Amino acid sequence: PSGGSAPADRLRRAGTLMNIAADLLEEIVAHALENPAIECCGVVATTPSEDGDARTATRVYRAENVHASALRFEIEPIELLRLNNAIEDEGWEIGAIYHSHVRSAPRPSQTDIAFAAQWPGVEWIIVGLAGGQQPEVRSYLIDGADVTEAPLQALPTRERHS
């Protein structure tokens, strides 16, 4: 990701859940599998729950990897701004940035950790496609050098927000 900054109110403590419907997770995996030779990328819009603990994913927004690379991804700053504005217009926020790792396990790379500094409190969902295995999806909260796996709570059906 490139450009932009996240407001301080997006900071979350590690261990809180992001509820995400199975069809939204499937959409992220499908994006990764469309061209498994390059890293895919995008963002997940979320809305906070009423208790303030868990966020609910509301929509997946695909983005273009400007590098079209198997080794790194970057979202054009103007595209990221456009996505952020569309999400905020809905009353949501960027709750996660997703991408795939085509040659490695779904763990944050040093590049991911460096990018995460621009997005405090935003989860990093990574789809691992290494070795032609079944895709593996994991999510992380990254705070400086601290990387904590964040549980993804899969919901059986998507909760619609208008």
PDB file of N, CA, C and O in Angstrom, residues 1-4 31 38-43 62-81 83 97-101 109 111-112 114-116 118-119 124:
ATOM      1  N   PRO A   1       0.830  -1.172   0.000  1.00  0.00           N
ATOM      2  CA  PRO A   1       0.000   0.000   0.000  1.00  0.00           C
ATOM      3  C   PRO A   1       0.871   1.230   0.000  1.00  0.00           C
ATOM      4  O   PRO A   1       1.989   1.185   0.467  1.00  0.00           O
ATOM      5  N   SER A   2       0.330   2.269  -0.448  1.00  0.00           N
ATOM      6  CA  SER A   2       1.122   3.465  -0.552  1.00  0.00           C
ATOM      7  C   SER A   2       0.254   4.652  -0.214  1.00  0.00           C
ATOM      8  O   SER A   2      -0.924   4.669  -0.501  1.00  0.00           O
ATOM      9  N   GLY A   3       0.868   5.617   0.426  1.00  0.00           N
ATOM     10  CA  GLY A   3       0.158   6.855   0.712  1.00  0.00           C
ATOM     11  C   GLY A   3      -0.879   6.701   1.789  1.00  0.00           C
ATOM     12  O   GLY A   3      -1.145   5.637   2.297  1.00  0.00           O
ATOM     13  N   GLY A   4      -1.455   7.805   2.152  1.00  0.00           N
ATOM     14  CA  GLY A   4      -2.523   7.800   3.135  1.00  0.00           C
ATOM     15  C   GLY A   4      -2.014   7.598   4.539  1.00  0.00           C
ATOM     16  O   GLY A   4      -0.880   7.250   4.782  1.00  0.00           O
ATOM     17  N   HIS A  31      -9.681 -13.903  -5.661  1.00  0.00           N
ATOM     18  CA  HIS A  31      -8.834 -12.869  -6.246  1.00  0.00           C
ATOM     19  C   HIS A  31      -7.391 -13.363  -6.317  1.00  0.00           C
ATOM     20  O   HIS A  31      -6.712 -13.195  -7.339  1.00  0.00           O
ATOM     21  N   ILE A  38       1.214 -13.563  -9.497  1.00  0.00           N
ATOM     22  CA  ILE A  38       1.512 -12.245  -8.932  1.00  0.00           C
ATOM     23  C   ILE A  38       0.692 -12.042  -7.662  1.00  0.00           C
ATOM     24  O   ILE A  38      -0.369 -12.634  -7.484  1.00  0.00           O
ATOM     25  N   GLU A  39       1.208 -11.195  -6.776  1.00  0.00           N
ATOM     26  CA  GLU A  39       0.479 -10.887  -5.555  1.00  0.00           C
ATOM     27  C   GLU A  39      -0.747 -10.045  -5.893  1.00  0.00           C
ATOM     28  O   GLU A  39      -0.641  -9.039  -6.588  1.00  0.00           O
ATOM     29  N   CYS A  40      -1.890 -10.482  -5.381  1.00  0.00           N
ATOM     30  CA  CYS A  40      -3.099  -9.666  -5.505  1.00  0.00           C
ATOM     31  C   CYS A  40      -3.149  -8.741  -4.299  1.00  0.00           C
ATOM     32  O   CYS A  40      -2.400  -8.916  -3.329  1.00  0.00           O
ATOM     33  N   CYS A  41      -4.039  -7.757  -4.331  1.00  0.00           N
ATOM     34  CA  CYS A  41      -4.169  -6.870  -3.188  1.00  0.00           C
ATOM     35  C   CYS A  41      -5.523  -6.182  -3.205  1.00  0.00           C
ATOM     36  O   CYS A  41      -6.202  -6.121  -4.235  1.00  0.00           O
ATOM     37  N   GLY A  42      -5.909  -5.662  -2.056  1.00  0.00           N
ATOM     38  CA  GLY A  42      -7.159  -4.943  -1.918  1.00  0.00           C
ATOM     39  C   GLY A  42      -7.389  -4.573  -0.468  1.00  0.00           C
ATOM     40  O   GLY A  42      -6.510  -4.757   0.380  1.00  0.00           O
ATOM     41  N   VAL A  43      -8.562  -4.047  -0.205  1.00  0.00           N
ATOM     42  CA  VAL A  43      -8.904  -3.643   1.154  1.00  0.00           C
ATOM     43  C   VAL A  43     -10.258  -4.222   1.533  1.00  0.00           C
ATOM     44  O   VAL A  43     -11.072  -4.547   0.674  1.00  0.00           O
ATOM     45  N   ARG A  62     -11.300  -4.804  -4.434  1.00  0.00           N
ATOM     46  CA  ARG A  62     -10.079  -5.208  -5.115  1.00  0.00           C
ATOM     47  C   ARG A  62      -9.284  -3.980  -5.529  1.00  0.00           C
ATOM     48  O   ARG A  62      -9.856  -2.935  -5.820  1.00  0.00           O
ATOM     49  N   ALA A  63      -7.975  -4.146  -5.584  1.00  0.00           N
ATOM     50  CA  ALA A  63      -7.102  -3.076  -6.056  1.00  0.00           C
ATOM     51  C   ALA A  63      -6.091  -3.695  -7.019  1.00  0.00           C
ATOM     52  O   ALA A  63      -5.926  -4.912  -7.071  1.00  0.00           O
ATOM     53  N   GLU A  64      -5.442  -2.850  -7.769  1.00  0.00           N
ATOM     54  CA  GLU A  64      -4.418  -3.310  -8.707  1.00  0.00           C
ATOM     55  C   GLU A  64      -3.055  -3.255  -8.049  1.00  0.00           C
ATOM     56  O   GLU A  64      -2.690  -2.252  -7.418  1.00  0.00           O
ATOM     57  N   ASN A  65      -2.288  -4.308  -8.203  1.00  0.00           N
ATOM     58  CA  ASN A  65      -0.897  -4.317  -7.765  1.00  0.00           C
ATOM     59  C   ASN A  65      -0.092  -3.630  -8.857  1.00  0.00           C
ATOM     60  O   ASN A  65       0.113  -4.190  -9.937  1.00  0.00           O
ATOM     61  N   VAL A  66       0.368  -2.417  -8.597  1.00  0.00           N
ATOM     62  CA  VAL A  66       1.066  -1.656  -9.637  1.00  0.00           C
ATOM     63  C   VAL A  66       2.375  -2.315 -10.067  1.00  0.00           C
ATOM     64  O   VAL A  66       2.861  -2.048 -11.161  1.00  0.00           O
ATOM     65  N   HIS A  67       2.917  -3.194  -9.223  1.00  0.00           N
ATOM     66  CA  HIS A  67       4.164  -3.872  -9.569  1.00  0.00           C
ATOM     67  C   HIS A  67       3.925  -5.147 -10.371  1.00  0.00           C
ATOM     68  O   HIS A  67       4.863  -5.652 -10.992  1.00  0.00           O
ATOM     69  N   ALA A  68       2.700  -5.686 -10.338  1.00  0.00           N
ATOM     70  CA  ALA A  68       2.407  -6.955 -11.010  1.00  0.00           C
ATOM     71  C   ALA A  68       3.539  -7.944 -10.754  1.00  0.00           C
ATOM     72  O   ALA A  68       4.094  -8.536 -11.670  1.00  0.00           O
ATOM     73  N   SER A  69       3.863  -8.122  -9.491  1.00  0.00           N
ATOM     74  CA  SER A  69       5.041  -8.878  -9.076  1.00  0.00           C
ATOM     75  C   SER A  69       4.660 -10.032  -8.157  1.00  0.00           C
ATOM     76  O   SER A  69       3.691  -9.946  -7.403  1.00  0.00           O
ATOM     77  N   ALA A  70       5.462 -11.078  -8.197  1.00  0.00           N
ATOM     78  CA  ALA A  70       5.299 -12.196  -7.267  1.00  0.00           C
ATOM     79  C   ALA A  70       5.956 -11.898  -5.929  1.00  0.00           C
ATOM     80  O   ALA A  70       5.775 -12.654  -4.974  1.00  0.00           O
ATOM     81  N   LEU A  71       6.697 -10.812  -5.845  1.00  0.00           N
ATOM     82  CA  LEU A  71       7.485 -10.534  -4.651  1.00  0.00           C
ATOM     83  C   LEU A  71       6.992  -9.363  -3.812  1.00  0.00           C
ATOM     84  O   LEU A  71       7.399  -9.219  -2.663  1.00  0.00           O
ATOM     85  N   ARG A  72       6.150  -8.519  -4.388  1.00  0.00           N
ATOM     86  CA  ARG A  72       5.684  -7.358  -3.624  1.00  0.00           C
ATOM     87  C   ARG A  72       4.409  -6.807  -4.238  1.00  0.00           C
ATOM     88  O   ARG A  72       4.078  -7.074  -5.384  1.00  0.00           O
ATOM     89  N   PHE A  73       3.717  -6.013  -3.430  1.00  0.00           N
ATOM     90  CA  PHE A  73       2.524  -5.353  -3.943  1.00  0.00           C
ATOM     91  C   PHE A  73       2.535  -3.913  -3.496  1.00  0.00           C
ATOM     92  O   PHE A  73       3.175  -3.540  -2.515  1.00  0.00           O
ATOM     93  N   GLU A  74       1.838  -3.107  -4.263  1.00  0.00           N
ATOM     94  CA  GLU A  74       1.619  -1.715  -3.891  1.00  0.00           C
ATOM     95  C   GLU A  74       0.348  -1.253  -4.586  1.00  0.00           C
ATOM     96  O   GLU A  74       0.119  -1.569  -5.754  1.00  0.00           O
ATOM     97  N   ILE A  75      -0.468  -0.537  -3.839  1.00  0.00           N
ATOM     98  CA  ILE A  75      -1.676   0.053  -4.386  1.00  0.00           C
ATOM     99  C   ILE A  75      -1.351   1.501  -4.731  1.00  0.00           C
ATOM    100  O   ILE A  75      -0.797   2.230  -3.899  1.00  0.00           O
ATOM    101  N   GLU A  76      -1.659   1.898  -5.954  1.00  0.00           N
ATOM    102  CA  GLU A  76      -1.418   3.285  -6.385  1.00  0.00           C
ATOM    103  C   GLU A  76      -2.069   4.226  -5.377  1.00  0.00           C
ATOM    104  O   GLU A  76      -3.230   4.043  -5.009  1.00  0.00           O
ATOM    105  N   PRO A  77      -1.356   5.251  -4.909  1.00  0.00           N
ATOM    106  CA  PRO A  77      -1.913   6.153  -3.895  1.00  0.00           C
ATOM    107  C   PRO A  77      -3.267   6.752  -4.268  1.00  0.00           C
ATOM    108  O   PRO A  77      -4.153   6.842  -3.420  1.00  0.00           O
ATOM    109  N   ILE A  78      -3.467   7.127  -5.528  1.00  0.00           N
ATOM    110  CA  ILE A  78      -4.744   7.731  -5.919  1.00  0.00           C
ATOM    111  C   ILE A  78      -5.866   6.692  -5.858  1.00  0.00           C
ATOM    112  O   ILE A  78      -7.000   7.001  -5.496  1.00  0.00           O
ATOM    113  N   GLU A  79      -5.557   5.430  -6.190  1.00  0.00           N
ATOM    114  CA  GLU A  79      -6.564   4.370  -6.082  1.00  0.00           C
ATOM    115  C   GLU A  79      -6.915   4.120  -4.618  1.00  0.00           C
ATOM    116  O   GLU A  79      -8.085   3.954  -4.262  1.00  0.00           O
ATOM    117  N   LEU A  80      -5.901   4.118  -3.763  1.00  0.00           N
ATOM    118  CA  LEU A  80      -6.144   3.906  -2.339  1.00  0.00           C
ATOM    119  C   LEU A  80      -6.988   5.044  -1.756  1.00  0.00           C
ATOM    120  O   LEU A  80      -7.904   4.805  -0.963  1.00  0.00           O
ATOM    121  N   LEU A  81      -6.728   6.261  -2.182  1.00  0.00           N
ATOM    122  CA  LEU A  81      -7.529   7.401  -1.740  1.00  0.00           C
ATOM    123  C   LEU A  81      -8.972   7.255  -2.215  1.00  0.00           C
ATOM    124  O   LEU A  81      -9.914   7.468  -1.449  1.00  0.00           O
ATOM    125  N   LEU A  83     -10.569   4.460  -2.951  1.00  0.00           N
ATOM    126  CA  LEU A  83     -11.190   3.382  -2.179  1.00  0.00           C
ATOM    127  C   LEU A  83     -11.546   3.852  -0.774  1.00  0.00           C
ATOM    128  O   LEU A  83     -12.647   3.593  -0.267  1.00  0.00           O
ATOM    129  N   ILE A  97      -6.181  -4.670   5.068  1.00  0.00           N
ATOM    130  CA  ILE A  97      -5.547  -4.655   3.760  1.00  0.00           C
ATOM    131  C   ILE A  97      -5.185  -6.105   3.487  1.00  0.00           C
ATOM    132  O   ILE A  97      -4.628  -6.783   4.352  1.00  0.00           O
ATOM    133  N   TYR A  98      -5.542  -6.587   2.304  1.00  0.00           N
ATOM    134  CA  TYR A  98      -5.217  -7.980   2.013  1.00  0.00           C
ATOM    135  C   TYR A  98      -4.290  -8.073   0.812  1.00  0.00           C
ATOM    136  O   TYR A  98      -4.239  -7.182  -0.031  1.00  0.00           O
ATOM    137  N   HIS A  99      -3.546  -9.156   0.790  1.00  0.00           N
ATOM    138  CA  HIS A  99      -2.714  -9.478  -0.366  1.00  0.00           C
ATOM    139  C   HIS A  99      -2.353 -10.956  -0.294  1.00  0.00           C
ATOM    140  O   HIS A  99      -2.656 -11.631   0.683  1.00  0.00           O
ATOM    141  N   SER A 100      -1.744 -11.433  -1.351  1.00  0.00           N
ATOM    142  CA  SER A 100      -1.345 -12.833  -1.377  1.00  0.00           C
ATOM    143  C   SER A 100       0.175 -12.943  -1.347  1.00  0.00           C
ATOM    144  O   SER A 100       0.887 -12.010  -1.714  1.00  0.00           O
ATOM    145  N   HIS A 101       0.623 -14.083  -0.866  1.00  0.00           N
ATOM    146  CA  HIS A 101       2.029 -14.471  -0.962  1.00  0.00           C
ATOM    147  C   HIS A 101       2.061 -15.686  -1.874  1.00  0.00           C
ATOM    148  O   HIS A 101       1.544 -16.747  -1.510  1.00  0.00           O
ATOM    149  N   SER A 109       5.903 -10.327   5.689  1.00  0.00           N
ATOM    150  CA  SER A 109       7.311 -10.151   5.321  1.00  0.00           C
ATOM    151  C   SER A 109       7.814  -8.852   5.950  1.00  0.00           C
ATOM    152  O   SER A 109       7.031  -8.055   6.483  1.00  0.00           O
ATOM    153  N   THR A 111       8.783  -6.358   4.294  1.00  0.00           N
ATOM    154  CA  THR A 111       8.148  -5.304   3.494  1.00  0.00           C
ATOM    155  C   THR A 111       6.748  -5.018   4.025  1.00  0.00           C
ATOM    156  O   THR A 111       6.347  -3.859   4.166  1.00  0.00           O
ATOM    157  N   ASP A 112       5.993  -6.082   4.338  1.00  0.00           N
ATOM    158  CA  ASP A 112       4.650  -5.905   4.903  1.00  0.00           C
ATOM    159  C   ASP A 112       4.719  -5.135   6.214  1.00  0.00           C
ATOM    160  O   ASP A 112       3.915  -4.230   6.461  1.00  0.00           O
ATOM    161  N   ALA A 114       6.993  -3.040   7.204  1.00  0.00           N
ATOM    162  CA  ALA A 114       7.320  -1.634   6.933  1.00  0.00           C
ATOM    163  C   ALA A 114       6.094  -0.874   6.437  1.00  0.00           C
ATOM    164  O   ALA A 114       5.830   0.254   6.872  1.00  0.00           O
ATOM    165  N   PHE A 115       5.314  -1.473   5.521  1.00  0.00           N
ATOM    166  CA  PHE A 115       4.094  -0.823   5.021  1.00  0.00           C
ATOM    167  C   PHE A 115       3.080  -0.613   6.137  1.00  0.00           C
ATOM    168  O   PHE A 115       2.361   0.384   6.154  1.00  0.00           O
ATOM    169  N   ALA A 116       2.997  -1.569   7.058  1.00  0.00           N
ATOM    170  CA  ALA A 116       1.984  -1.516   8.118  1.00  0.00           C
ATOM    171  C   ALA A 116       2.148  -0.299   9.018  1.00  0.00           C
ATOM    172  O   ALA A 116       1.176   0.143   9.640  1.00  0.00           O
ATOM    173  N   GLN A 118       2.236   2.621   8.201  1.00  0.00           N
ATOM    174  CA  GLN A 118       1.364   3.677   7.700  1.00  0.00           C
ATOM    175  C   GLN A 118      -0.101   3.449   8.064  1.00  0.00           C
ATOM    176  O   GLN A 118      -0.929   4.333   7.863  1.00  0.00           O
ATOM    177  N   TRP A 119      -0.427   2.255   8.571  1.00  0.00           N
ATOM    178  CA  TRP A 119      -1.814   1.861   8.803  1.00  0.00           C
ATOM    179  C   TRP A 119      -1.992   1.238  10.182  1.00  0.00           C
ATOM    180  O   TRP A 119      -2.339   0.058  10.293  1.00  0.00           O
ATOM    181  N   TRP A 124      -3.892  -7.129   8.554  1.00  0.00           N
ATOM    182  CA  TRP A 124      -3.228  -7.546   7.331  1.00  0.00           C
ATOM    183  C   TRP A 124      -3.643  -8.981   7.069  1.00  0.00           C
ATOM    184  O   TRP A 124      -3.207  -9.897   7.760  1.00  0.00           O
TER     185      TRP A 124
END
